[in-house]
PDB file of C-alpha atoms in Angstrom:
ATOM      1  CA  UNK A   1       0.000   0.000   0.000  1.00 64.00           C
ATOM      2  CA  UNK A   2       1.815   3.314  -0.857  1.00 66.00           C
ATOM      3  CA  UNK A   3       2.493   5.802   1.799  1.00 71.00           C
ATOM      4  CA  UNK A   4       2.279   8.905  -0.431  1.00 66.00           C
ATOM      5  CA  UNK A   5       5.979   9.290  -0.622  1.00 70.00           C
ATOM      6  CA  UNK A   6       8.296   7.367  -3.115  1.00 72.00           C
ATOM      7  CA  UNK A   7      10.025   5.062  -1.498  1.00 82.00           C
ATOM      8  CA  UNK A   8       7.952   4.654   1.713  1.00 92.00           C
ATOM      9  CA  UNK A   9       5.606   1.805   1.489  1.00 94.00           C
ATOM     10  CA  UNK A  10       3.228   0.070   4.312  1.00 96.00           C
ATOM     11  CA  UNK A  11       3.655  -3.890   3.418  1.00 96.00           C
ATOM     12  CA  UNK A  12       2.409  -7.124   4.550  1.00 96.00           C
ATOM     13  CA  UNK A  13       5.150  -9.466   6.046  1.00 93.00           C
ATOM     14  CA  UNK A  14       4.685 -13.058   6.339  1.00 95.00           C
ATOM     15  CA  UNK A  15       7.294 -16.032   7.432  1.00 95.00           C
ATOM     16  CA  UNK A  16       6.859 -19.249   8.055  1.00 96.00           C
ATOM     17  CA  UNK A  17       6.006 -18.830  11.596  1.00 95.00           C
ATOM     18  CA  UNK A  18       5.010 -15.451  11.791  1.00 94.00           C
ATOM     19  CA  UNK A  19       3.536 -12.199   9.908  1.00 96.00           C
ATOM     20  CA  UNK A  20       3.411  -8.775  10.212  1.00 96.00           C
ATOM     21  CA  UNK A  21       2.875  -5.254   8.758  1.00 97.00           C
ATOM     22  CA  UNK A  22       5.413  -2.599   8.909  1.00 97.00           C
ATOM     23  CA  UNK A  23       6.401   0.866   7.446  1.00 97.00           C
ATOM     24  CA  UNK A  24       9.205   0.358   5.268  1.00 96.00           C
ATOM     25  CA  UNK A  25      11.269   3.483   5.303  1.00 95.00           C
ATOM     26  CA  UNK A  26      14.196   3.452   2.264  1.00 93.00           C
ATOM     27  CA  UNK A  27      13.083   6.935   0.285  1.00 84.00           C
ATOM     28  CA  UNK A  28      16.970   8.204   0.098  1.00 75.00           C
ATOM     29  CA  UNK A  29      18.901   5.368  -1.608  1.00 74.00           C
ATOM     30  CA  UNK A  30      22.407   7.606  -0.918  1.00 77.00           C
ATOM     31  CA  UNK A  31      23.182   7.899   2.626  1.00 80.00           C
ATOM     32  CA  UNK A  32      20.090   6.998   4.245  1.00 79.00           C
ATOM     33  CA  UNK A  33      20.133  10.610   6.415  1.00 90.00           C
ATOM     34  CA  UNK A  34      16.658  11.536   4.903  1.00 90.00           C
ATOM     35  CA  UNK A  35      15.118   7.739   5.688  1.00 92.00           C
ATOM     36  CA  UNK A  36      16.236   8.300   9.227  1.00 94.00           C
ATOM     37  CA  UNK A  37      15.043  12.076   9.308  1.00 95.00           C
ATOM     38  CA  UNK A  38      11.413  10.741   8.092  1.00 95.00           C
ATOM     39  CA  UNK A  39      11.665   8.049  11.152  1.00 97.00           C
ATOM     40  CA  UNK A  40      12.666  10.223  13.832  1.00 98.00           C
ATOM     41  CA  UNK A  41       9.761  12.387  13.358  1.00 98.00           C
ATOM     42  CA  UNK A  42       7.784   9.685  13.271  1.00 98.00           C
ATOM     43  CA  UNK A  43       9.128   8.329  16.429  1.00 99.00           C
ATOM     44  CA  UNK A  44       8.569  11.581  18.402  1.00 98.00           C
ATOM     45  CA  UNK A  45       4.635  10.822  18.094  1.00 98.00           C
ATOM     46  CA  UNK A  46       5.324   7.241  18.879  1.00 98.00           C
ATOM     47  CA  UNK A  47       3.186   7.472  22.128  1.00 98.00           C
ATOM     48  CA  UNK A  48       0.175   9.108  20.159  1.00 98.00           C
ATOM     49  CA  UNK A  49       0.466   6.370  17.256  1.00 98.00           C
ATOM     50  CA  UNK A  50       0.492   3.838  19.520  1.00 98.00           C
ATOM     51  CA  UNK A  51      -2.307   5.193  22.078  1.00 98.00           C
ATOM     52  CA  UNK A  52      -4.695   5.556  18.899  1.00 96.00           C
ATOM     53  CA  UNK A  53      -3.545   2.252  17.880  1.00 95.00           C
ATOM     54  CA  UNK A  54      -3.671   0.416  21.210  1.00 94.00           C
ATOM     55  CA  UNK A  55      -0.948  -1.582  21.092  1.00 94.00           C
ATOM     56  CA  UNK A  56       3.245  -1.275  21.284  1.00 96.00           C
ATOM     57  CA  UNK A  57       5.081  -1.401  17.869  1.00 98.00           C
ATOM     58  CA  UNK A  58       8.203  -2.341  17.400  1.00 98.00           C
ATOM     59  CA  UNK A  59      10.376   0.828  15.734  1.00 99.00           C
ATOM     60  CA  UNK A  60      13.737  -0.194  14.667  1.00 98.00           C
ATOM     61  CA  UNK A  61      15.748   3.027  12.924  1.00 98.00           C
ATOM     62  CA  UNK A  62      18.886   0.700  11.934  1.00 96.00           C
ATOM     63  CA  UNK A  63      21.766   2.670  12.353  1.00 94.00           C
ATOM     64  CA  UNK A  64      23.512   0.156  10.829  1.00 94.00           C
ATOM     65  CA  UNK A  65      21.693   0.523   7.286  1.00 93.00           C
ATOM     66  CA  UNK A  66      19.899   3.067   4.948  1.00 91.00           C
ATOM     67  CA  UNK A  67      16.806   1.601   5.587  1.00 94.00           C
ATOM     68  CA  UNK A  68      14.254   1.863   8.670  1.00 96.00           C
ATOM     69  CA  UNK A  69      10.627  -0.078   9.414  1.00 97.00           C
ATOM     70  CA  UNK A  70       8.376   0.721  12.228  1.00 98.00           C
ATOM     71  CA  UNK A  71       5.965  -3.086  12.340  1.00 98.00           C
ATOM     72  CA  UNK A  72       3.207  -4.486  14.291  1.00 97.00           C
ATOM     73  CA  UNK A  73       3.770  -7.866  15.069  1.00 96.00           C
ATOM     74  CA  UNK A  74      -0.017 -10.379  14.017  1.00 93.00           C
ATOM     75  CA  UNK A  75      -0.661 -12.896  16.263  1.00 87.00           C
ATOM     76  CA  UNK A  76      -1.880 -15.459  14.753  1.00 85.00           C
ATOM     77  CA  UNK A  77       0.970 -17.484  12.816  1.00 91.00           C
ATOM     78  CA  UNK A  78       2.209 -17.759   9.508  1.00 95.00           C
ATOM     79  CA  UNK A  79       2.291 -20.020   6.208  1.00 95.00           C
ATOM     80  CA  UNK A  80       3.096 -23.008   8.385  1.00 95.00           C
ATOM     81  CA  UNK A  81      -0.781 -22.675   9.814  1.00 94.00           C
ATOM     82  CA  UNK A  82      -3.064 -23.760   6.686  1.00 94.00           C
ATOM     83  CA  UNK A  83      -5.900 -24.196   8.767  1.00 95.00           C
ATOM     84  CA  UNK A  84      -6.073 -20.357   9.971  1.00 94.00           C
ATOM     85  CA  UNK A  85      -5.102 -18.366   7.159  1.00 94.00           C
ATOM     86  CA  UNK A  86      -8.298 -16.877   6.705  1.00 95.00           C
ATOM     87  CA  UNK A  87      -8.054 -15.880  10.318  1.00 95.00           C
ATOM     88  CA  UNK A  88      -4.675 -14.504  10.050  1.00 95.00           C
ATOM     89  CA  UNK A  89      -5.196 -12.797   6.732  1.00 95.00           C
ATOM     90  CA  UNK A  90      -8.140 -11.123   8.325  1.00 96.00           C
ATOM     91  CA  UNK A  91      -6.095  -9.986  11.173  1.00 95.00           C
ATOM     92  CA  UNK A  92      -3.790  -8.646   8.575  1.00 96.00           C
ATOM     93  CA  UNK A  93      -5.919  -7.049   6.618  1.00 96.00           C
ATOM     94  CA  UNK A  94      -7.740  -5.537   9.736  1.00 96.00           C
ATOM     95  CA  UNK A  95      -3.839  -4.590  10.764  1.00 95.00           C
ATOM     96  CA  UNK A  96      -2.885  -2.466   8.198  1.00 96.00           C
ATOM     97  CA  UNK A  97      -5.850  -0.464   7.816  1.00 96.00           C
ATOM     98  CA  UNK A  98      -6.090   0.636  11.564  1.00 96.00           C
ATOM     99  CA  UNK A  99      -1.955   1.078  11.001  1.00 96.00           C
ATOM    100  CA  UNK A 100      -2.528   3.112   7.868  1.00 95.00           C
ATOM    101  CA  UNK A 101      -5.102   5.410   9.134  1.00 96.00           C
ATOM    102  CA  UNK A 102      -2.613   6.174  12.847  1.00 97.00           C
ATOM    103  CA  UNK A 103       0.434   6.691  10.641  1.00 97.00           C
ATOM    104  CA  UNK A 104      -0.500   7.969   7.106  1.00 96.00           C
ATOM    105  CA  UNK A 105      -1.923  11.399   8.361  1.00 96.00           C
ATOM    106  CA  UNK A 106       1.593  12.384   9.871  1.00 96.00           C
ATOM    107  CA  UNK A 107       3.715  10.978   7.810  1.00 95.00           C
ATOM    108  CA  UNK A 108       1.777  13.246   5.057  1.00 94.00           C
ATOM    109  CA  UNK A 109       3.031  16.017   7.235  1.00 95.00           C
ATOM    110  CA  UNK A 110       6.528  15.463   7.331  1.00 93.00           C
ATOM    111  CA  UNK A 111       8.402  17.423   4.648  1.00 88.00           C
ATOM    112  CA  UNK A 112      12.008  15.940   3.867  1.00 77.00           C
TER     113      UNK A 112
END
């Protein structure tokens, strides 16, 4: 689902064991500065995001890399668990849209 921005996306995630949904951060493909600039703002509202959400995400800037994410973890499983995907698609589905709707509106507002 695009964020409005190139190279900020919101994406589904899922593992053999596990899903989730995260804002992928990687709009500066040079150094990275602007990818962490766009996460740090978001991370200043991080209590508001996640009271409107109710629930802790997990926000991981990675120094290390150009990139950044900021991801709620689903609960229900992964590809391993056949007989609930309709459950944990659901939960996905349900996941980004409530995820979309705390984030989208300030990330629209951050100018970089």
């Amino acid at each position: 689902m695009g964020a409005g921005k190139t190279g900020v996306s919101f994406n589904y995630y899922i593992l053999m064991d596990r899903a989730r949904i995260e804002l992928y951060i990687y709009y500066d493909h040079d150094t990275g500065e602007k990818n962490k600039e766009i996460f740090d703002e978001l991370y200043k509202q991080k209590n508001s995001i996640e009271n409107e959400l109710g629930e802790q995400l997990y926000w991981e800037r990675l120094d290390d890399k150009r990139s950044s994410r900021i991801y709620k973890k689903c609960t229900q499983g992964g590809l391993l668990n056949k007989e609930i995907w309709p459950q944990i698609q659901d939960e996905m589905i349900e996941g980004l849209i409530r995820f979309h709707k705390a984030i989208k509106p300030r990330l629209d507002k951050i100018k970089v």
